[in-house]
PDB file of N, CA and C in Angstrom:
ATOM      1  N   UNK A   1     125.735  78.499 110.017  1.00 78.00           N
ATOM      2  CA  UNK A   1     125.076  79.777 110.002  1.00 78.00           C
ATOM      3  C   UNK A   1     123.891  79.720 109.032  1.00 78.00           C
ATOM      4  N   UNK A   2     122.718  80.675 109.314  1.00 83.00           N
ATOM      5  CA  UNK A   2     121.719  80.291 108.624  1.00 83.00           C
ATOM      6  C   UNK A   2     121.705  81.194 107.565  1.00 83.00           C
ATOM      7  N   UNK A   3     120.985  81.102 106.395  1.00 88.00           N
ATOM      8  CA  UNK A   3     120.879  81.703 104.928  1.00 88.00           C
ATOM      9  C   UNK A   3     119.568  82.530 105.247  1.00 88.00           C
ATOM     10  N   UNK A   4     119.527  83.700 104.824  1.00 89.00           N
ATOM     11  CA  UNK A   4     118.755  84.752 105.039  1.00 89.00           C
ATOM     12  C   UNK A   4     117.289  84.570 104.261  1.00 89.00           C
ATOM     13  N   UNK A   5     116.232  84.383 104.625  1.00 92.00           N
ATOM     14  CA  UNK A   5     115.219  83.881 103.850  1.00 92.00           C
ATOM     15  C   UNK A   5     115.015  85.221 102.637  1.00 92.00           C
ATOM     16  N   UNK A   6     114.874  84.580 101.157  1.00 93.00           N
ATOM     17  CA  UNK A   6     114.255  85.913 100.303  1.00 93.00           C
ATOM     18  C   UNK A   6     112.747  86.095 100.047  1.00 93.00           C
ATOM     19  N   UNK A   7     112.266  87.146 100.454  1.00 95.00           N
ATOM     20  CA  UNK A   7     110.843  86.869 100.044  1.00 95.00           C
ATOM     21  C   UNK A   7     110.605  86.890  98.696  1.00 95.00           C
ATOM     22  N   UNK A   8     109.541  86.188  98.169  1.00 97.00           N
ATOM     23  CA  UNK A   8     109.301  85.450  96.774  1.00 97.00           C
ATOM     24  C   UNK A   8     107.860  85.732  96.141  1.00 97.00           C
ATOM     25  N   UNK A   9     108.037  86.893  95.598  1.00 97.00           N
ATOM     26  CA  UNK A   9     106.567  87.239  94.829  1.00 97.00           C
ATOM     27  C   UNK A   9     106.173  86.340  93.322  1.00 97.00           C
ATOM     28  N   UNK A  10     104.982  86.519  92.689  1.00 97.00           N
ATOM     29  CA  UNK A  10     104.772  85.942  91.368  1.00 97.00           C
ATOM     30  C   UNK A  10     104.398  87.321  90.765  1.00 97.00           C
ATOM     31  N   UNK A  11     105.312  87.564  89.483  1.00 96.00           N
ATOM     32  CA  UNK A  11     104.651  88.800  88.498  1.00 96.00           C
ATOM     33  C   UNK A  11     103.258  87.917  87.836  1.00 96.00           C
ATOM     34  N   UNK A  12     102.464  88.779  87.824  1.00 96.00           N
ATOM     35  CA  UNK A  12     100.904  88.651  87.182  1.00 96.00           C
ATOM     36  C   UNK A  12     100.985  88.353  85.855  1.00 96.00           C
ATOM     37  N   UNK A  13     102.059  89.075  85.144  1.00 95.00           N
ATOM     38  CA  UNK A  13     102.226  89.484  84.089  1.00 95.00           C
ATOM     39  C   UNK A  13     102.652  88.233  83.797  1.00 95.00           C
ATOM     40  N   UNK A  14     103.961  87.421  83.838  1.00 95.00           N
ATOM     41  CA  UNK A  14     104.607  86.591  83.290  1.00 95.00           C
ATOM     42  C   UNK A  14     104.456  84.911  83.603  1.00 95.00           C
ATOM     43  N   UNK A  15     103.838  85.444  85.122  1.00 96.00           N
ATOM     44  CA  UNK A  15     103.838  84.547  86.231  1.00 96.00           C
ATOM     45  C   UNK A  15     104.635  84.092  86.506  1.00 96.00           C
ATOM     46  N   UNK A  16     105.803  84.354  86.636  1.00 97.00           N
ATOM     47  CA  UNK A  16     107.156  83.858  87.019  1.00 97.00           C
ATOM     48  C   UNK A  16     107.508  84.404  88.393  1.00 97.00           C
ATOM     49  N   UNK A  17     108.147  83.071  89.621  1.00 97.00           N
ATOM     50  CA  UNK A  17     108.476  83.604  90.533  1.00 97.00           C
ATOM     51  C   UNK A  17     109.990  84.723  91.101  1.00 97.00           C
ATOM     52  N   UNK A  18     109.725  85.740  91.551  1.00 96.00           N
ATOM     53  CA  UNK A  18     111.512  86.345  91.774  1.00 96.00           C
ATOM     54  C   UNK A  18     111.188  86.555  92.932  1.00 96.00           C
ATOM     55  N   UNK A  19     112.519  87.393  92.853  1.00 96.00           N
ATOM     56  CA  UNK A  19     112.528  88.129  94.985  1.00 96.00           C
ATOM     57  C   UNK A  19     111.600  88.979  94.656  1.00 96.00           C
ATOM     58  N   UNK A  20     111.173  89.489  95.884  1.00 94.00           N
ATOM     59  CA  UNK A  20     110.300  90.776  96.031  1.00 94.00           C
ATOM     60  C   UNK A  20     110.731  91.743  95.499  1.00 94.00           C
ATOM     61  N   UNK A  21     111.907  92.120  95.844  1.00 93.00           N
ATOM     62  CA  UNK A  21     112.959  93.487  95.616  1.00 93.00           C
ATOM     63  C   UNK A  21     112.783  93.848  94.127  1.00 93.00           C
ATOM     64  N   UNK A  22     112.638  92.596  92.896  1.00 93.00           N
ATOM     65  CA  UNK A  22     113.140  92.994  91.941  1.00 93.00           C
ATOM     66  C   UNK A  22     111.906  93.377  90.588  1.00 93.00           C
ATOM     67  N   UNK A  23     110.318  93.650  91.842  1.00 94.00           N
ATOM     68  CA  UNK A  23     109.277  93.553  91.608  1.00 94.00           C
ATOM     69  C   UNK A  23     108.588  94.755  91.698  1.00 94.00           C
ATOM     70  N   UNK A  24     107.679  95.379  91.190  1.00 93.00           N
ATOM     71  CA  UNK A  24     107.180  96.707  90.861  1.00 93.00           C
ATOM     72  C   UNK A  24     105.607  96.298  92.240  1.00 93.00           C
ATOM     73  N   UNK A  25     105.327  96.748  93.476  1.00 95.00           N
ATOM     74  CA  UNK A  25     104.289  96.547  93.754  1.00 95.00           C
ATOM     75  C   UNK A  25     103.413  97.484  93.276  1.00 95.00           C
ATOM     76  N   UNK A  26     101.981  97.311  93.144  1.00 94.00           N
ATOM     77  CA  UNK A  26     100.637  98.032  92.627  1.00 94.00           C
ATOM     78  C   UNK A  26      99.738  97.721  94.428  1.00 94.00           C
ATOM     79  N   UNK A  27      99.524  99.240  94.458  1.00 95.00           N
ATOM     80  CA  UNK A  27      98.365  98.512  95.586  1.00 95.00           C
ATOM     81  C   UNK A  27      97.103  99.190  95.802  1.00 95.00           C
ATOM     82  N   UNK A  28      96.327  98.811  96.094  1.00 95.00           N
ATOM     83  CA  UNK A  28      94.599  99.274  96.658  1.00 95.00           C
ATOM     84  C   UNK A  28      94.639  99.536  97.728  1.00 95.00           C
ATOM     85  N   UNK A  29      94.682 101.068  98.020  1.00 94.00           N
ATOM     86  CA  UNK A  29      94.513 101.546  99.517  1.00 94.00           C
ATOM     87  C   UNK A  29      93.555 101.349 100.023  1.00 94.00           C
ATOM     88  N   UNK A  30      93.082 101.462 101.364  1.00 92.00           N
ATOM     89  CA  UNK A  30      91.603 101.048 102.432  1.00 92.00           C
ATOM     90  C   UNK A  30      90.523 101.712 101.613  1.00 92.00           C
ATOM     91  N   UNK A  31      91.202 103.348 101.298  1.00 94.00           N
ATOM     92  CA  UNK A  31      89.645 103.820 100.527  1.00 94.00           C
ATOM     93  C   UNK A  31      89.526 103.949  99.063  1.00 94.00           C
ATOM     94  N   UNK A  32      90.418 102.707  97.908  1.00 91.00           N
ATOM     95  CA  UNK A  32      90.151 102.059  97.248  1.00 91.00           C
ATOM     96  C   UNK A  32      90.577 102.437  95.795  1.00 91.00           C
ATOM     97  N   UNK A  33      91.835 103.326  96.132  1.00 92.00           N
ATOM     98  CA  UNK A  33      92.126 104.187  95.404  1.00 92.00           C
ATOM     99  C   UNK A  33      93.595 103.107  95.228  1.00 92.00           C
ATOM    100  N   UNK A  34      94.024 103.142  93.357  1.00 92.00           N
ATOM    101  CA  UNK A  34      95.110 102.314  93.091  1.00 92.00           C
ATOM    102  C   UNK A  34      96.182 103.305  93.113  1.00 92.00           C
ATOM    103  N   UNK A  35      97.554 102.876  93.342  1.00 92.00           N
ATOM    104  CA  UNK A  35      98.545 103.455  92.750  1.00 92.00           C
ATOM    105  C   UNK A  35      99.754 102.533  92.768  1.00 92.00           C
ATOM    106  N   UNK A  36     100.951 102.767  92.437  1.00 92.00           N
ATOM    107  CA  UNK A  36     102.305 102.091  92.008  1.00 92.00           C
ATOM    108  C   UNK A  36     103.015 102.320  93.508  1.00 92.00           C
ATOM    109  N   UNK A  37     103.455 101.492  94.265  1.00 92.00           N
ATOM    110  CA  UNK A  37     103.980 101.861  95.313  1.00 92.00           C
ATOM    111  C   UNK A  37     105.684 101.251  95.194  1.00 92.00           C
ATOM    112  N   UNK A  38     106.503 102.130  94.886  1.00 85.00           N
ATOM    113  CA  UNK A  38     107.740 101.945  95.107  1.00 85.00           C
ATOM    114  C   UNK A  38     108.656 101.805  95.729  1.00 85.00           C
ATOM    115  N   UNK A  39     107.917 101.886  97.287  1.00 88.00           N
ATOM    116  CA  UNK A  39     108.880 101.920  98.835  1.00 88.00           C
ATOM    117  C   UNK A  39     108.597 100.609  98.956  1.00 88.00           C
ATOM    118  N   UNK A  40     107.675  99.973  98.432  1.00 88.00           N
ATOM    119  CA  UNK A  40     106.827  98.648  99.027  1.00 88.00           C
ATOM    120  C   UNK A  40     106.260  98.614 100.293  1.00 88.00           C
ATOM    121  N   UNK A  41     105.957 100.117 100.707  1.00 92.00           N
ATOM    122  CA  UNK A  41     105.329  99.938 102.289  1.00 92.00           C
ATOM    123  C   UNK A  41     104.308 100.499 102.945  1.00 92.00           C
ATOM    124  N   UNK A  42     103.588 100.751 101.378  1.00 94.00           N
ATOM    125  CA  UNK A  42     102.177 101.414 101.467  1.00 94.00           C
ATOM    126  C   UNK A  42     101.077 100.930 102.377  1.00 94.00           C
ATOM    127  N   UNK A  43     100.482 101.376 102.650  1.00 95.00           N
ATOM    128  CA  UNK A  43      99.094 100.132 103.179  1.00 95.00           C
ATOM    129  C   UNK A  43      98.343  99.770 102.303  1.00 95.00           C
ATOM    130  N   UNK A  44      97.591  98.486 102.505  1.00 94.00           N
ATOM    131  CA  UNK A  44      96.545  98.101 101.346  1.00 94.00           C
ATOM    132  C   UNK A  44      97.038  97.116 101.043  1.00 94.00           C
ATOM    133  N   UNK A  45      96.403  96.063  99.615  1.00 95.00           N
ATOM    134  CA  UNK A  45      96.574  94.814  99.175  1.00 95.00           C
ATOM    135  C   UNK A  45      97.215  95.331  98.073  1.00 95.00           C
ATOM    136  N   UNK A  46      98.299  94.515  97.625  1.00 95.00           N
ATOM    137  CA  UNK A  46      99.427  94.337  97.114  1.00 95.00           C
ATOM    138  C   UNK A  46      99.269  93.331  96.289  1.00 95.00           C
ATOM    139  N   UNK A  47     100.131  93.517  94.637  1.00 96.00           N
ATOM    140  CA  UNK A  47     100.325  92.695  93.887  1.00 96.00           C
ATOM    141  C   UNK A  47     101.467  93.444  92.814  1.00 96.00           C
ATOM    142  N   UNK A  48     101.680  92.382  92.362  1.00 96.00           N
ATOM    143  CA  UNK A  48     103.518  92.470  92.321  1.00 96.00           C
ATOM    144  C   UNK A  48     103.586  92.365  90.361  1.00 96.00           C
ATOM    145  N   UNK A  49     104.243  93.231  89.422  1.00 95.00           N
ATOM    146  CA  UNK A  49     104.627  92.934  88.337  1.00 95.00           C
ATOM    147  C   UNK A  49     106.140  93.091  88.155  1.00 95.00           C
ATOM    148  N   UNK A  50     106.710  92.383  87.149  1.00 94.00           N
ATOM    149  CA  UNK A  50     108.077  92.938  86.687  1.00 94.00           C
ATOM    150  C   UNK A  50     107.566  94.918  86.166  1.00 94.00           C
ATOM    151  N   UNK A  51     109.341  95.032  86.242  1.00 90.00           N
ATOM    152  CA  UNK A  51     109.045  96.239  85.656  1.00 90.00           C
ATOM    153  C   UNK A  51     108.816  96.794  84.332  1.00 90.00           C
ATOM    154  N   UNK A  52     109.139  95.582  82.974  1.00 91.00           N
ATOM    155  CA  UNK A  52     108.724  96.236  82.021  1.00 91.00           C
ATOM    156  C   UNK A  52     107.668  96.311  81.593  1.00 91.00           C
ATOM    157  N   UNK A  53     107.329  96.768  80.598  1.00 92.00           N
ATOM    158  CA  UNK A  53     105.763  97.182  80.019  1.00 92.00           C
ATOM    159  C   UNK A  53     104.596  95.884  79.474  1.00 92.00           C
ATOM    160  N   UNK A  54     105.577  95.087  79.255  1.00 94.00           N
ATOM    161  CA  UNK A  54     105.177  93.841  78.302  1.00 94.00           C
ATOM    162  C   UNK A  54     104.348  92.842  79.424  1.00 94.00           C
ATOM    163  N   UNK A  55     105.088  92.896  80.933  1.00 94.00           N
ATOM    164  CA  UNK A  55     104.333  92.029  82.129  1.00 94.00           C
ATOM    165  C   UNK A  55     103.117  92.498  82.212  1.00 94.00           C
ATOM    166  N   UNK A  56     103.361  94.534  82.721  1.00 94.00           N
ATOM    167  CA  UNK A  56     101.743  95.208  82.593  1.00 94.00           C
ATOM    168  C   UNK A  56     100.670  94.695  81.706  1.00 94.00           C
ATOM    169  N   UNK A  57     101.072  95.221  80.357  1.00 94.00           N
ATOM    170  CA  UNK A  57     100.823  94.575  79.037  1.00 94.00           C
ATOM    171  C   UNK A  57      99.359  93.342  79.393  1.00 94.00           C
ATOM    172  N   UNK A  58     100.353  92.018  79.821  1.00 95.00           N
ATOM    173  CA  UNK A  58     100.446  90.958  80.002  1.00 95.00           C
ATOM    174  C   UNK A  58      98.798  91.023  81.350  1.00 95.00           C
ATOM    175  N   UNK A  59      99.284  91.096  82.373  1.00 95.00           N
ATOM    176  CA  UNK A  59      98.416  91.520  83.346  1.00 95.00           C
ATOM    177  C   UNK A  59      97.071  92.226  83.313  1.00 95.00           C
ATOM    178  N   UNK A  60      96.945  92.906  82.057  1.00 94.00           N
ATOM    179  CA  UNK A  60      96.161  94.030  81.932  1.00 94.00           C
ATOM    180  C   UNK A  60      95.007  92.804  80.819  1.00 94.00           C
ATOM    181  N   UNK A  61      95.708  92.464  80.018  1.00 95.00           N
ATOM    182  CA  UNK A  61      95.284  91.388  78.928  1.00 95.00           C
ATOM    183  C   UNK A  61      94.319  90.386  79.918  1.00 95.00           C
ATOM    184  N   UNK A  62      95.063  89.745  80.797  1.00 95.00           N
ATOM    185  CA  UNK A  62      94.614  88.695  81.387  1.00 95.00           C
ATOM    186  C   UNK A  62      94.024  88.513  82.550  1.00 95.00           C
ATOM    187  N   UNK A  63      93.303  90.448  83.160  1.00 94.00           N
ATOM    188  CA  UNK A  63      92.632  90.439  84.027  1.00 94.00           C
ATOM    189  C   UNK A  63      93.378  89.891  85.510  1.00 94.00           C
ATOM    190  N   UNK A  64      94.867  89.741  85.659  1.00 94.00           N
ATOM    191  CA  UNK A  64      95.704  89.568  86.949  1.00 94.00           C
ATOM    192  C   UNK A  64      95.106  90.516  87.691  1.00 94.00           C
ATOM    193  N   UNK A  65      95.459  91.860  87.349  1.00 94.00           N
ATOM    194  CA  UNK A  65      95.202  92.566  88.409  1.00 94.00           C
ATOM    195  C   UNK A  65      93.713  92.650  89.134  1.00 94.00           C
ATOM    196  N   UNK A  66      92.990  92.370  87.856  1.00 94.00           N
ATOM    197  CA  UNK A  66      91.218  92.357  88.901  1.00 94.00           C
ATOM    198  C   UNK A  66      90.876  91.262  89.845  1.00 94.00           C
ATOM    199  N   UNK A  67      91.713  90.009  89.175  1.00 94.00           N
ATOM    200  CA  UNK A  67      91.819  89.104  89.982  1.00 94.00           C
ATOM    201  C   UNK A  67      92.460  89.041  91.513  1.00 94.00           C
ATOM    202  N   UNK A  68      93.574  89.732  91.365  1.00 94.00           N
ATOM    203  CA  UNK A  68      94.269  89.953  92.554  1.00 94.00           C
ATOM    204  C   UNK A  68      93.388  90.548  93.656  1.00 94.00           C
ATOM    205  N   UNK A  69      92.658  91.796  93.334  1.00 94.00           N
ATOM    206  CA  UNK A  69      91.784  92.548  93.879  1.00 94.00           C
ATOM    207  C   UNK A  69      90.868  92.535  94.122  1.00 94.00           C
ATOM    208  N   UNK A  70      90.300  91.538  93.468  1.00 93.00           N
ATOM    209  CA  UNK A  70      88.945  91.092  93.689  1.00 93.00           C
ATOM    210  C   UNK A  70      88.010  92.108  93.090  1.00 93.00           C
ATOM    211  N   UNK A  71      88.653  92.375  92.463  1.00 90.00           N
ATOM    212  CA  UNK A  71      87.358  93.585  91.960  1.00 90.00           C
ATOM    213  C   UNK A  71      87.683  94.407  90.151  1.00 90.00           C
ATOM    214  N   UNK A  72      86.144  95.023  90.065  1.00 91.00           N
ATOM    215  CA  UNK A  72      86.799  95.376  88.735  1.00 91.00           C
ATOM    216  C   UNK A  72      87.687  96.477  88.558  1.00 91.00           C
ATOM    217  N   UNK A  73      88.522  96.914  87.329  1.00 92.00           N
ATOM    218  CA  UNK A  73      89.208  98.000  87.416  1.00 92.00           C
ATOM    219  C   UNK A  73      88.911  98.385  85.929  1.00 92.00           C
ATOM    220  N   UNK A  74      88.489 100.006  86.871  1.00 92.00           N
ATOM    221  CA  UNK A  74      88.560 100.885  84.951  1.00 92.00           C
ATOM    222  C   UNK A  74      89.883 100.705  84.171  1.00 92.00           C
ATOM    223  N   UNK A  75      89.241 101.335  83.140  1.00 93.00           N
ATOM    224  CA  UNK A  75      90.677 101.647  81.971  1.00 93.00           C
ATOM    225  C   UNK A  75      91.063 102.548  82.619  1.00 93.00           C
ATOM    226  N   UNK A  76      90.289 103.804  82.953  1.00 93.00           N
ATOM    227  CA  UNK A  76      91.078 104.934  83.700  1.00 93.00           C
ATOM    228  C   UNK A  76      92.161 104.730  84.682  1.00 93.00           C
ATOM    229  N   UNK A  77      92.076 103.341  85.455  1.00 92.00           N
ATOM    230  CA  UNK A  77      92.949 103.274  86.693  1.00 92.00           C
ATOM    231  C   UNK A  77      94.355 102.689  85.804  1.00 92.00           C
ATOM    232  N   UNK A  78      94.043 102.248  84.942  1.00 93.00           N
ATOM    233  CA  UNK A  78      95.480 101.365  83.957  1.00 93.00           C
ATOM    234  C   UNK A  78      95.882 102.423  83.396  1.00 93.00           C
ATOM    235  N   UNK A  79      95.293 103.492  82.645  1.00 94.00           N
ATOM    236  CA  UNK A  79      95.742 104.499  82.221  1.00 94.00           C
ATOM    237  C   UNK A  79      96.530 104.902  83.133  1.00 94.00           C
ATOM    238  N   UNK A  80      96.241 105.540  84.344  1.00 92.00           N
ATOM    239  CA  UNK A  80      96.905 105.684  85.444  1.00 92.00           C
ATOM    240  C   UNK A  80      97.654 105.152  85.821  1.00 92.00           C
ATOM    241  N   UNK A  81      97.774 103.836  85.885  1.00 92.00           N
ATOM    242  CA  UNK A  81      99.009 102.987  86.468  1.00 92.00           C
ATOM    243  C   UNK A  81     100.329 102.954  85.408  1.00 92.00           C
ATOM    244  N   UNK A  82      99.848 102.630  83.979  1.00 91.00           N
ATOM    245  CA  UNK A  82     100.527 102.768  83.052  1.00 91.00           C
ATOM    246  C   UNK A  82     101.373 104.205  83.125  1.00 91.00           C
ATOM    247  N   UNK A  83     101.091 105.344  83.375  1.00 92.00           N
ATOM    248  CA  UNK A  83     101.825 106.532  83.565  1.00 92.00           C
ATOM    249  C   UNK A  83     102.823 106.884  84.571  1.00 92.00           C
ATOM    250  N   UNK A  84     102.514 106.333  85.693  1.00 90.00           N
ATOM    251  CA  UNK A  84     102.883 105.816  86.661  1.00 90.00           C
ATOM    252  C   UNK A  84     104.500 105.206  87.036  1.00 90.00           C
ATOM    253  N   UNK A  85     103.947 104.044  86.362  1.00 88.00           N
ATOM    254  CA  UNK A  85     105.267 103.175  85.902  1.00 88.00           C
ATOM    255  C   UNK A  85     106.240 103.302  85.139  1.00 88.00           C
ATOM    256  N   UNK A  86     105.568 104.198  83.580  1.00 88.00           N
ATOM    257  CA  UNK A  86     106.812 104.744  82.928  1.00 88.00           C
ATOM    258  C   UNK A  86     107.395 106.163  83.431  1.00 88.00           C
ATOM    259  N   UNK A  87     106.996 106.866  84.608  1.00 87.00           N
ATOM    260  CA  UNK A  87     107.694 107.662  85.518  1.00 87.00           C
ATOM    261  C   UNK A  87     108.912 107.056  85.986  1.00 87.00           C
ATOM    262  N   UNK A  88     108.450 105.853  86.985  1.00 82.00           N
ATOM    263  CA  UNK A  88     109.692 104.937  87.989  1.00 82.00           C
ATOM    264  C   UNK A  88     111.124 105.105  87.076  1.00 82.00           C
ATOM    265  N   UNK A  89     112.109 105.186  87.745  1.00 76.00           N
ATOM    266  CA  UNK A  89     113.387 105.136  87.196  1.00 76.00           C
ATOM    267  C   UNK A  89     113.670 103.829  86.776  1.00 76.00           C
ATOM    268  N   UNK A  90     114.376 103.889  85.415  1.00 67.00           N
ATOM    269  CA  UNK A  90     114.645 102.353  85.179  1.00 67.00           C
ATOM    270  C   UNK A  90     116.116 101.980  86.039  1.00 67.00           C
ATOM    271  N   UNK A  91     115.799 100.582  86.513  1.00 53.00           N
ATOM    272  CA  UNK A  91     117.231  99.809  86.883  1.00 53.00           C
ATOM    273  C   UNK A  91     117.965  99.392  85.928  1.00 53.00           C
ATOM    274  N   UNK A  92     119.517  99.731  86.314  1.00 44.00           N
ATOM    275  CA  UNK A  92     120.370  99.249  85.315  1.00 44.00           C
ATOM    276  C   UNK A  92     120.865  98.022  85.267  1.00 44.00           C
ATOM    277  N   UNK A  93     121.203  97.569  84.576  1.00 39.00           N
ATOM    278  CA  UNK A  93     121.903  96.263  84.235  1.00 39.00           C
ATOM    279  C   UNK A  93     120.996  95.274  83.787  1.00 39.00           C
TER     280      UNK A  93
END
């Protein structure tokens, strides 16, 4: 019987590979607007952090996310994302 494939993102932040599932997506909608997508089934380009603050942190430091996007991003949109994220419910364990 066959083993169920897991899909396999890289956090920006840490660069470490996990499953998708256990990954915070960020995405750029068509008309270019960011936000935190938590269903994972937004439209737009997608890029993936852990959920604590320190990956963001991390990502934000090292220009991941502009990279991902190809483009630049205000402070305003991190401000934003940053608020965002400490909304999401934390997972336990």
């Amino acid at each position: 019987m066959k083993t169920k494939k897991i899909p396999q993102r890289m956090c920006l932040g840490c660069q470490e590979v996990k499953p998708k599932r256990e990954l915070i997506r960020i995405v750029r909608s068509p008309e270019g607007e960011f936000s935190v997508d938590a269903t994972g089934k937004k439209p737009g380009r997608g890029a993936y952090i852990c959920p604590q603050m320190e990956c963001f942190a991390a990502a934000r430091k090292s220009k991941g996310l502009e990279r991902s996007f190809k483009s630049p991003i205000d402070k305003s949109v991190y401000e934003l994302l940053e608020q965002q994220l400490n909304e999401l419910p934390k997972a336990e364990g």
